[in-house]
Each structure stands twice: as C-alpha cells, then as structure tokens.
Amino acid sequence: MRILVINGPNLNLLGQREPELYGSVTLADIETLLTARADELGVELWCAQSNDEGEIVTLIQEHGDFDALIINAGGYTHTSVAIADAIAATQLLTVEVHLSNIYKREEFRHHSYVAAVAWGQIAGLGYHGYLSALDSLHRRLTEDAASA
Ligand code: CA2
C-alpha cells in the first residue's frame, strides 16, 4: 500500500510563524510522525512539499498509480481548479487535511476545490488530522482489498 502526502504553499514555515493558528510542530515533525505510523501499518509513504501549483499537479500525475493521497493544498485549496482536476484525472483516493478549521475563518476559506474530488476532509485537528487521514485511508484500502 502506497500513500502520497502533499503539503502545499507556505506549509514549510510550520512551527516558525503563527503557532496560535497552525500549532508549533514543524513540517519535518509531522512527516516523521506520519512515517512512524505508516511503518506500524506497513504503508509505504512518500512525502512532498511544494510552493508551486504546477509542481503539485505534476506530483499528483506522477504518483497516479499510488493507492491514496493525503493533501493539504494550503491556499491553493480555495483557488486551484488545476489541482482538483489532477486528483480527478488520477482518481486517487484522497483525504484533504487542514490544520485549522477553515469554516471558522474568513469566508474565502470556506470553499475548497479539493473537497469536491476527495473521499473525505479533516479540518481543525492540527497535525493529528494527518494521522487520522492515514489511519482512515489504511482502513478503507484494507476493507476494499478484503471485499474485492
Ligand atoms: O489550515 C490549513 O491547514 C490551511 O490549509 C493552511 C493554509 C491556509 O491558506 C488554508 O486556508 C488553511 C496556509 C498555510 C500557511 O502555513 C503557514 C504556516 C506557518 C506560518 C505561516 C503560514
């Protein structure tokens, strides 16, 4: 089982700025925690971060043969038809994650292009959201394989 994890623009700054909004853990911390959990589950994890929309589209296309995607598209969540199209084109089973509760924030953050092509969405649980996404995808993929 192979799962791709993509973090979008500015998430490389985690732990350095705005801890009241996004927490104090760094992206490296999150990737370490995710990798440890993936090892326990027997999942092969590929983690990437990019500030570039086209690069994120290419990453999704290049990993279209993976089993699932965990994505926090950052600000592109609310603007990017291209990222949503790439997810739809690859048909990757996707969980969208947001550290903050986007529905308690500015109106422009309430709409997500990714949500329309995702299996599920987790928002507001901080870095725990990534771990929940991994556990949920592992459970779903295991169930799907058992019933195939
Ligand atoms: O809550 C989330 O995870 C977001 O995807 C974060 C995005 C924001 O545009 C979305 O609406 C919600 C922003 C990521 C910026 O990350 C920073 C981290 C530390 C310091 C500054 C920005």
PDB file of C-alpha atoms and ligand atoms in Angstrom:
ATOM      1  CA  MET A   1       0.000   0.000   0.000  1.00  0.00           C
ATOM      2  CA  ARG A   2       1.496   3.300  -1.138  1.00  0.00           C
ATOM      3  CA  ILE A   3       0.248   6.690   0.024  1.00  0.00           C
ATOM      4  CA  LEU A   4       1.386  10.094  -1.204  1.00  0.00           C
ATOM      5  CA  VAL A   5       1.391  13.064   1.207  1.00  0.00           C
ATOM      6  CA  ILE A   6       1.466  16.541  -0.321  1.00  0.00           C
ATOM      7  CA  ASN A   7       1.742  19.803   1.578  1.00  0.00           C
ATOM      8  CA  GLY A   8       1.231  22.991  -0.390  1.00  0.00           C
ATOM      9  CA  PRO A   9       2.432  26.580  -0.222  1.00  0.00           C
ATOM     10  CA  ASN A  10       3.875  28.064   2.969  1.00  0.00           C
ATOM     11  CA  LEU A  11       3.444  24.870   4.976  1.00  0.00           C
ATOM     12  CA  ASN A  12       7.253  24.654   5.001  1.00  0.00           C
ATOM     13  CA  LEU A  13       7.001  27.542   7.509  1.00  0.00           C
ATOM     14  CA  LEU A  14       5.105  25.486  10.096  1.00  0.00           C
ATOM     15  CA  GLY A  15       6.437  25.858  13.610  1.00  0.00           C
ATOM     16  CA  GLN A  16       8.190  29.109  12.769  1.00  0.00           C
ATOM     17  CA  ARG A  17       5.253  31.543  12.397  1.00  0.00           C
ATOM     18  CA  GLU A  18       1.619  31.854  13.560  1.00  0.00           C
ATOM     19  CA  PRO A  19       1.715  28.973  16.123  1.00  0.00           C
ATOM     20  CA  GLU A  20      -1.658  30.141  17.526  1.00  0.00           C
ATOM     21  CA  LEU A  21      -3.231  29.249  14.172  1.00  0.00           C
ATOM     22  CA  TYR A  22      -1.204  26.291  12.961  1.00  0.00           C
ATOM     23  CA  GLY A  23       0.491  24.886  16.094  1.00  0.00           C
ATOM     24  CA  SER A  24       4.152  24.657  16.987  1.00  0.00           C
ATOM     25  CA  VAL A  25       5.150  21.439  15.238  1.00  0.00           C
ATOM     26  CA  THR A  26       7.242  21.693  12.099  1.00  0.00           C
ATOM     27  CA  LEU A  27       6.502  20.010   8.782  1.00  0.00           C
ATOM     28  CA  ALA A  28       9.504  17.739   9.398  1.00  0.00           C
ATOM     29  CA  ASP A  29       7.924  16.723  12.758  1.00  0.00           C
ATOM     30  CA  ILE A  30       4.633  15.890  11.010  1.00  0.00           C
ATOM     31  CA  GLU A  31       6.383  13.858   8.322  1.00  0.00           C
ATOM     32  CA  THR A  32       8.358  11.962  10.995  1.00  0.00           C
ATOM     33  CA  LEU A  33       5.179  11.143  12.946  1.00  0.00           C
ATOM     34  CA  LEU A  34       3.391  10.082   9.768  1.00  0.00           C
ATOM     35  CA  THR A  35       6.278   7.892   8.663  1.00  0.00           C
ATOM     36  CA  ALA A  36       6.413   6.189  12.080  1.00  0.00           C
ATOM     37  CA  ARG A  37       2.679   5.437  11.930  1.00  0.00           C
ATOM     38  CA  ALA A  38       2.966   4.293   8.306  1.00  0.00           C
ATOM     39  CA  ASP A  39       5.740   1.871   9.335  1.00  0.00           C
ATOM     40  CA  GLU A  40       3.440   0.421  12.029  1.00  0.00           C
ATOM     41  CA  LEU A  41       0.693  -0.044   9.433  1.00  0.00           C
ATOM     42  CA  GLY A  42       3.015  -1.418   6.764  1.00  0.00           C
ATOM     43  CA  VAL A  43       2.283   1.531   4.483  1.00  0.00           C
ATOM     44  CA  GLU A  44       4.883   2.975   2.115  1.00  0.00           C
ATOM     45  CA  LEU A  45       4.702   6.768   2.448  1.00  0.00           C
ATOM     46  CA  TRP A  46       6.038   9.378   0.039  1.00  0.00           C
ATOM     47  CA  CYS A  47       6.038  12.944   1.464  1.00  0.00           C
ATOM     48  CA  ALA A  48       6.471  16.127  -0.558  1.00  0.00           C
ATOM     49  CA  GLN A  49       6.014  19.870  -0.073  1.00  0.00           C
ATOM     50  CA  SER A  50       5.835  22.488  -2.789  1.00  0.00           C
ATOM     51  CA  ASN A  51       5.030  26.171  -3.042  1.00  0.00           C
ATOM     52  CA  ASP A  52       4.293  25.789  -6.728  1.00  0.00           C
ATOM     53  CA  GLU A  53       0.866  24.897  -8.136  1.00  0.00           C
ATOM     54  CA  GLY A  54       2.215  23.298 -11.336  1.00  0.00           C
ATOM     55  CA  GLU A  55       4.690  21.230  -9.353  1.00  0.00           C
ATOM     56  CA  ILE A  56       1.858  19.905  -7.172  1.00  0.00           C
ATOM     57  CA  VAL A  57      -0.131  18.982 -10.304  1.00  0.00           C
ATOM     58  CA  THR A  58       2.928  17.146 -11.667  1.00  0.00           C
ATOM     59  CA  LEU A  59       3.491  15.322  -8.356  1.00  0.00           C
ATOM     60  CA  ILE A  60      -0.113  14.100  -8.394  1.00  0.00           C
ATOM     61  CA  GLN A  61       0.163  12.984 -12.040  1.00  0.00           C
ATOM     62  CA  GLU A  62       3.478  11.206 -11.436  1.00  0.00           C
ATOM     63  CA  HIS A  63       2.068   9.276  -8.451  1.00  0.00           C
ATOM     64  CA  GLY A  64      -1.267   8.413 -10.031  1.00  0.00           C
ATOM     65  CA  ASP A  65      -0.507   4.710  -9.550  1.00  0.00           C
ATOM     66  CA  PHE A  66      -0.335   5.131  -5.743  1.00  0.00           C
ATOM     67  CA  ASP A  67      -3.232   3.863  -3.650  1.00  0.00           C
ATOM     68  CA  ALA A  68      -4.144   7.125  -1.976  1.00  0.00           C
ATOM     69  CA  LEU A  69      -3.334  10.785  -1.407  1.00  0.00           C
ATOM     70  CA  ILE A  70      -3.287  12.941   1.718  1.00  0.00           C
ATOM     71  CA  ILE A  71      -3.189  16.593   0.713  1.00  0.00           C
ATOM     72  CA  ASN A  72      -3.116  19.944   2.454  1.00  0.00           C
ATOM     73  CA  ALA A  73      -3.098  22.226  -0.567  1.00  0.00           C
ATOM     74  CA  GLY A  74      -2.731  25.309   1.649  1.00  0.00           C
ATOM     75  CA  GLY A  75      -4.020  28.465  -0.048  1.00  0.00           C
ATOM     76  CA  TYR A  76      -4.450  26.581  -3.355  1.00  0.00           C
ATOM     77  CA  THR A  77      -7.313  24.711  -1.684  1.00  0.00           C
ATOM     78  CA  HIS A  78      -9.502  27.727  -2.316  1.00  0.00           C
ATOM     79  CA  THR A  79      -8.287  28.653  -5.802  1.00  0.00           C
ATOM     80  CA  SER A  80      -6.923  25.691  -7.722  1.00  0.00           C
ATOM     81  CA  VAL A  81      -9.110  24.022 -10.320  1.00  0.00           C
ATOM     82  CA  ALA A  82      -5.868  22.526 -11.714  1.00  0.00           C
ATOM     83  CA  ILE A  83      -5.066  20.575  -8.526  1.00  0.00           C
ATOM     84  CA  ALA A  84      -8.652  19.335  -8.283  1.00  0.00           C
ATOM     85  CA  ASP A  85      -8.522  18.299 -11.965  1.00  0.00           C
ATOM     86  CA  ALA A  86      -5.280  16.349 -11.376  1.00  0.00           C
ATOM     87  CA  ILE A  87      -6.853  14.460  -8.459  1.00  0.00           C
ATOM     88  CA  ALA A  88      -9.960  13.716 -10.527  1.00  0.00           C
ATOM     89  CA  ALA A  89      -7.852  12.599 -13.510  1.00  0.00           C
ATOM     90  CA  THR A  90      -5.756  10.171 -11.450  1.00  0.00           C
ATOM     91  CA  GLN A  91      -8.773   9.035  -9.390  1.00  0.00           C
ATOM     92  CA  LEU A  92      -6.509   8.882  -6.340  1.00  0.00           C
ATOM     93  CA  LEU A  93      -8.465   8.112  -3.186  1.00  0.00           C
ATOM     94  CA  THR A  94      -7.936  11.416  -1.405  1.00  0.00           C
ATOM     95  CA  VAL A  95      -8.257  12.836   2.086  1.00  0.00           C
ATOM     96  CA  GLU A  96      -7.948  16.595   2.327  1.00  0.00           C
ATOM     97  CA  VAL A  97      -6.394  17.856   5.570  1.00  0.00           C
ATOM     98  CA  HIS A  98      -6.351  21.323   7.112  1.00  0.00           C
ATOM     99  CA  LEU A  99      -4.604  22.169  10.351  1.00  0.00           C
ATOM    100  CA  SER A 100      -7.065  24.932  11.132  1.00  0.00           C
ATOM    101  CA  ASN A 101     -10.857  24.817  10.987  1.00  0.00           C
ATOM    102  CA  ILE A 102     -11.311  26.617   7.669  1.00  0.00           C
ATOM    103  CA  TYR A 103     -15.059  27.043   8.360  1.00  0.00           C
ATOM    104  CA  LYS A 104     -14.386  29.197  11.428  1.00  0.00           C
ATOM    105  CA  ARG A 105     -12.145  31.510   9.421  1.00  0.00           C
ATOM    106  CA  GLU A 106     -12.626  34.064   6.617  1.00  0.00           C
ATOM    107  CA  GLU A 107     -15.426  33.394   4.118  1.00  0.00           C
ATOM    108  CA  PHE A 108     -12.980  32.830   1.235  1.00  0.00           C
ATOM    109  CA  ARG A 109     -11.554  29.796   3.104  1.00  0.00           C
ATOM    110  CA  HIS A 110     -14.962  28.114   3.346  1.00  0.00           C
ATOM    111  CA  HIS A 111     -14.859  26.821  -0.219  1.00  0.00           C
ATOM    112  CA  SER A 112     -12.461  24.046  -1.250  1.00  0.00           C
ATOM    113  CA  TYR A 113     -11.994  22.889  -4.852  1.00  0.00           C
ATOM    114  CA  VAL A 114     -10.240  19.791  -3.472  1.00  0.00           C
ATOM    115  CA  ALA A 115     -13.283  18.753  -1.385  1.00  0.00           C
ATOM    116  CA  ALA A 116     -15.351  18.001  -4.500  1.00  0.00           C
ATOM    117  CA  VAL A 117     -12.860  15.332  -5.620  1.00  0.00           C
ATOM    118  CA  ALA A 118     -11.873  13.994  -2.183  1.00  0.00           C
ATOM    119  CA  TRP A 119     -13.202  10.996  -0.324  1.00  0.00           C
ATOM    120  CA  GLY A 120     -13.101  12.986   2.905  1.00  0.00           C
ATOM    121  CA  GLN A 121     -11.896  16.111   4.630  1.00  0.00           C
ATOM    122  CA  ILE A 122     -10.402  16.744   8.079  1.00  0.00           C
ATOM    123  CA  ALA A 123     -10.110  20.326   9.336  1.00  0.00           C
ATOM    124  CA  GLY A 124      -9.225  21.881  12.655  1.00  0.00           C
ATOM    125  CA  LEU A 125      -7.480  18.982  14.393  1.00  0.00           C
ATOM    126  CA  GLY A 126      -3.960  20.333  13.907  1.00  0.00           C
ATOM    127  CA  TYR A 127      -1.305  17.781  12.946  1.00  0.00           C
ATOM    128  CA  HIS A 128      -3.482  14.974  14.348  1.00  0.00           C
ATOM    129  CA  GLY A 129      -5.586  15.391  11.211  1.00  0.00           C
ATOM    130  CA  TYR A 130      -2.794  13.926   9.075  1.00  0.00           C
ATOM    131  CA  LEU A 131      -2.539  10.875  11.328  1.00  0.00           C
ATOM    132  CA  SER A 132      -6.319  10.394  11.261  1.00  0.00           C
ATOM    133  CA  ALA A 133      -6.242  10.661   7.462  1.00  0.00           C
ATOM    134  CA  LEU A 134      -3.557   7.957   7.285  1.00  0.00           C
ATOM    135  CA  ASP A 135      -5.460   5.611   9.616  1.00  0.00           C
ATOM    136  CA  SER A 136      -8.733   6.176   7.713  1.00  0.00           C
ATOM    137  CA  LEU A 137      -7.141   5.532   4.322  1.00  0.00           C
ATOM    138  CA  HIS A 138      -5.397   2.401   5.591  1.00  0.00           C
ATOM    139  CA  ARG A 139      -8.691   1.080   6.984  1.00  0.00           C
ATOM    140  CA  ARG A 140     -10.603   1.903   3.783  1.00  0.00           C
ATOM    141  CA  LEU A 141      -7.962   0.346   1.485  1.00  0.00           C
ATOM    142  CA  THR A 142      -7.760  -2.773   3.672  1.00  0.00           C
ATOM    143  CA  GLU A 143     -11.554  -3.128   3.606  1.00  0.00           C
ATOM    144  CA  ASP A 144     -11.665  -2.572  -0.163  1.00  0.00           C
ATOM    145  CA  ALA A 145      -8.991  -5.254  -0.707  1.00  0.00           C
ATOM    146  CA  ALA A 146     -10.855  -7.727   1.535  1.00  0.00           C
ATOM    147  CA  SER A 147     -14.109  -7.294  -0.381  1.00  0.00           C
ATOM    148  CA  ALA A 148     -12.549  -7.395  -3.862  1.00  0.00           C
TER     149      ALA A 148
HETATM  150  O1  CA2 B   1      -5.414  25.168   7.921  1.00  0.00           O
HETATM  151  C1  CA2 B   1      -4.714  24.790   6.994  1.00  0.00           C
HETATM  152  O2  CA2 B   1      -4.029  23.772   7.030  1.00  0.00           O
HETATM  153  C2  CA2 B   1      -4.620  25.648   5.720  1.00  0.00           C
HETATM  154  O3  CA2 B   1      -4.570  24.771   4.599  1.00  0.00           O
HETATM  155  C3  CA2 B   1      -3.348  26.460   5.827  1.00  0.00           C
HETATM  156  C4  CA2 B   1      -3.168  27.433   4.674  1.00  0.00           C
HETATM  157  C5  CA2 B   1      -4.403  28.289   4.505  1.00  0.00           C
HETATM  158  O4  CA2 B   1      -4.266  29.124   3.364  1.00  0.00           O
HETATM  159  C6  CA2 B   1      -5.670  27.459   4.354  1.00  0.00           C
HETATM  160  O5  CA2 B   1      -6.778  28.307   4.250  1.00  0.00           O
HETATM  161  C7  CA2 B   1      -5.841  26.545   5.547  1.00  0.00           C
HETATM  162  C8  CA2 B   1      -1.980  28.359   4.938  1.00  0.00           C
HETATM  163  C9  CA2 B   1      -0.704  27.645   5.153  1.00  0.00           C
HETATM  164  C10 CA2 B   1       0.294  28.638   5.655  1.00  0.00           C
HETATM  165  O6  CA2 B   1       1.103  27.987   6.597  1.00  0.00           O
HETATM  166  C11 CA2 B   1       1.834  28.778   7.421  1.00  0.00           C
HETATM  167  C12 CA2 B   1       2.490  28.122   8.432  1.00  0.00           C
HETATM  168  C13 CA2 B   1       3.223  28.824   9.318  1.00  0.00           C
HETATM  169  C14 CA2 B   1       3.352  30.194   9.188  1.00  0.00           C
HETATM  170  C15 CA2 B   1       2.703  30.831   8.171  1.00  0.00           C
HETATM  171  C16 CA2 B   1       1.941  30.125   7.271  1.00  0.00           C
END
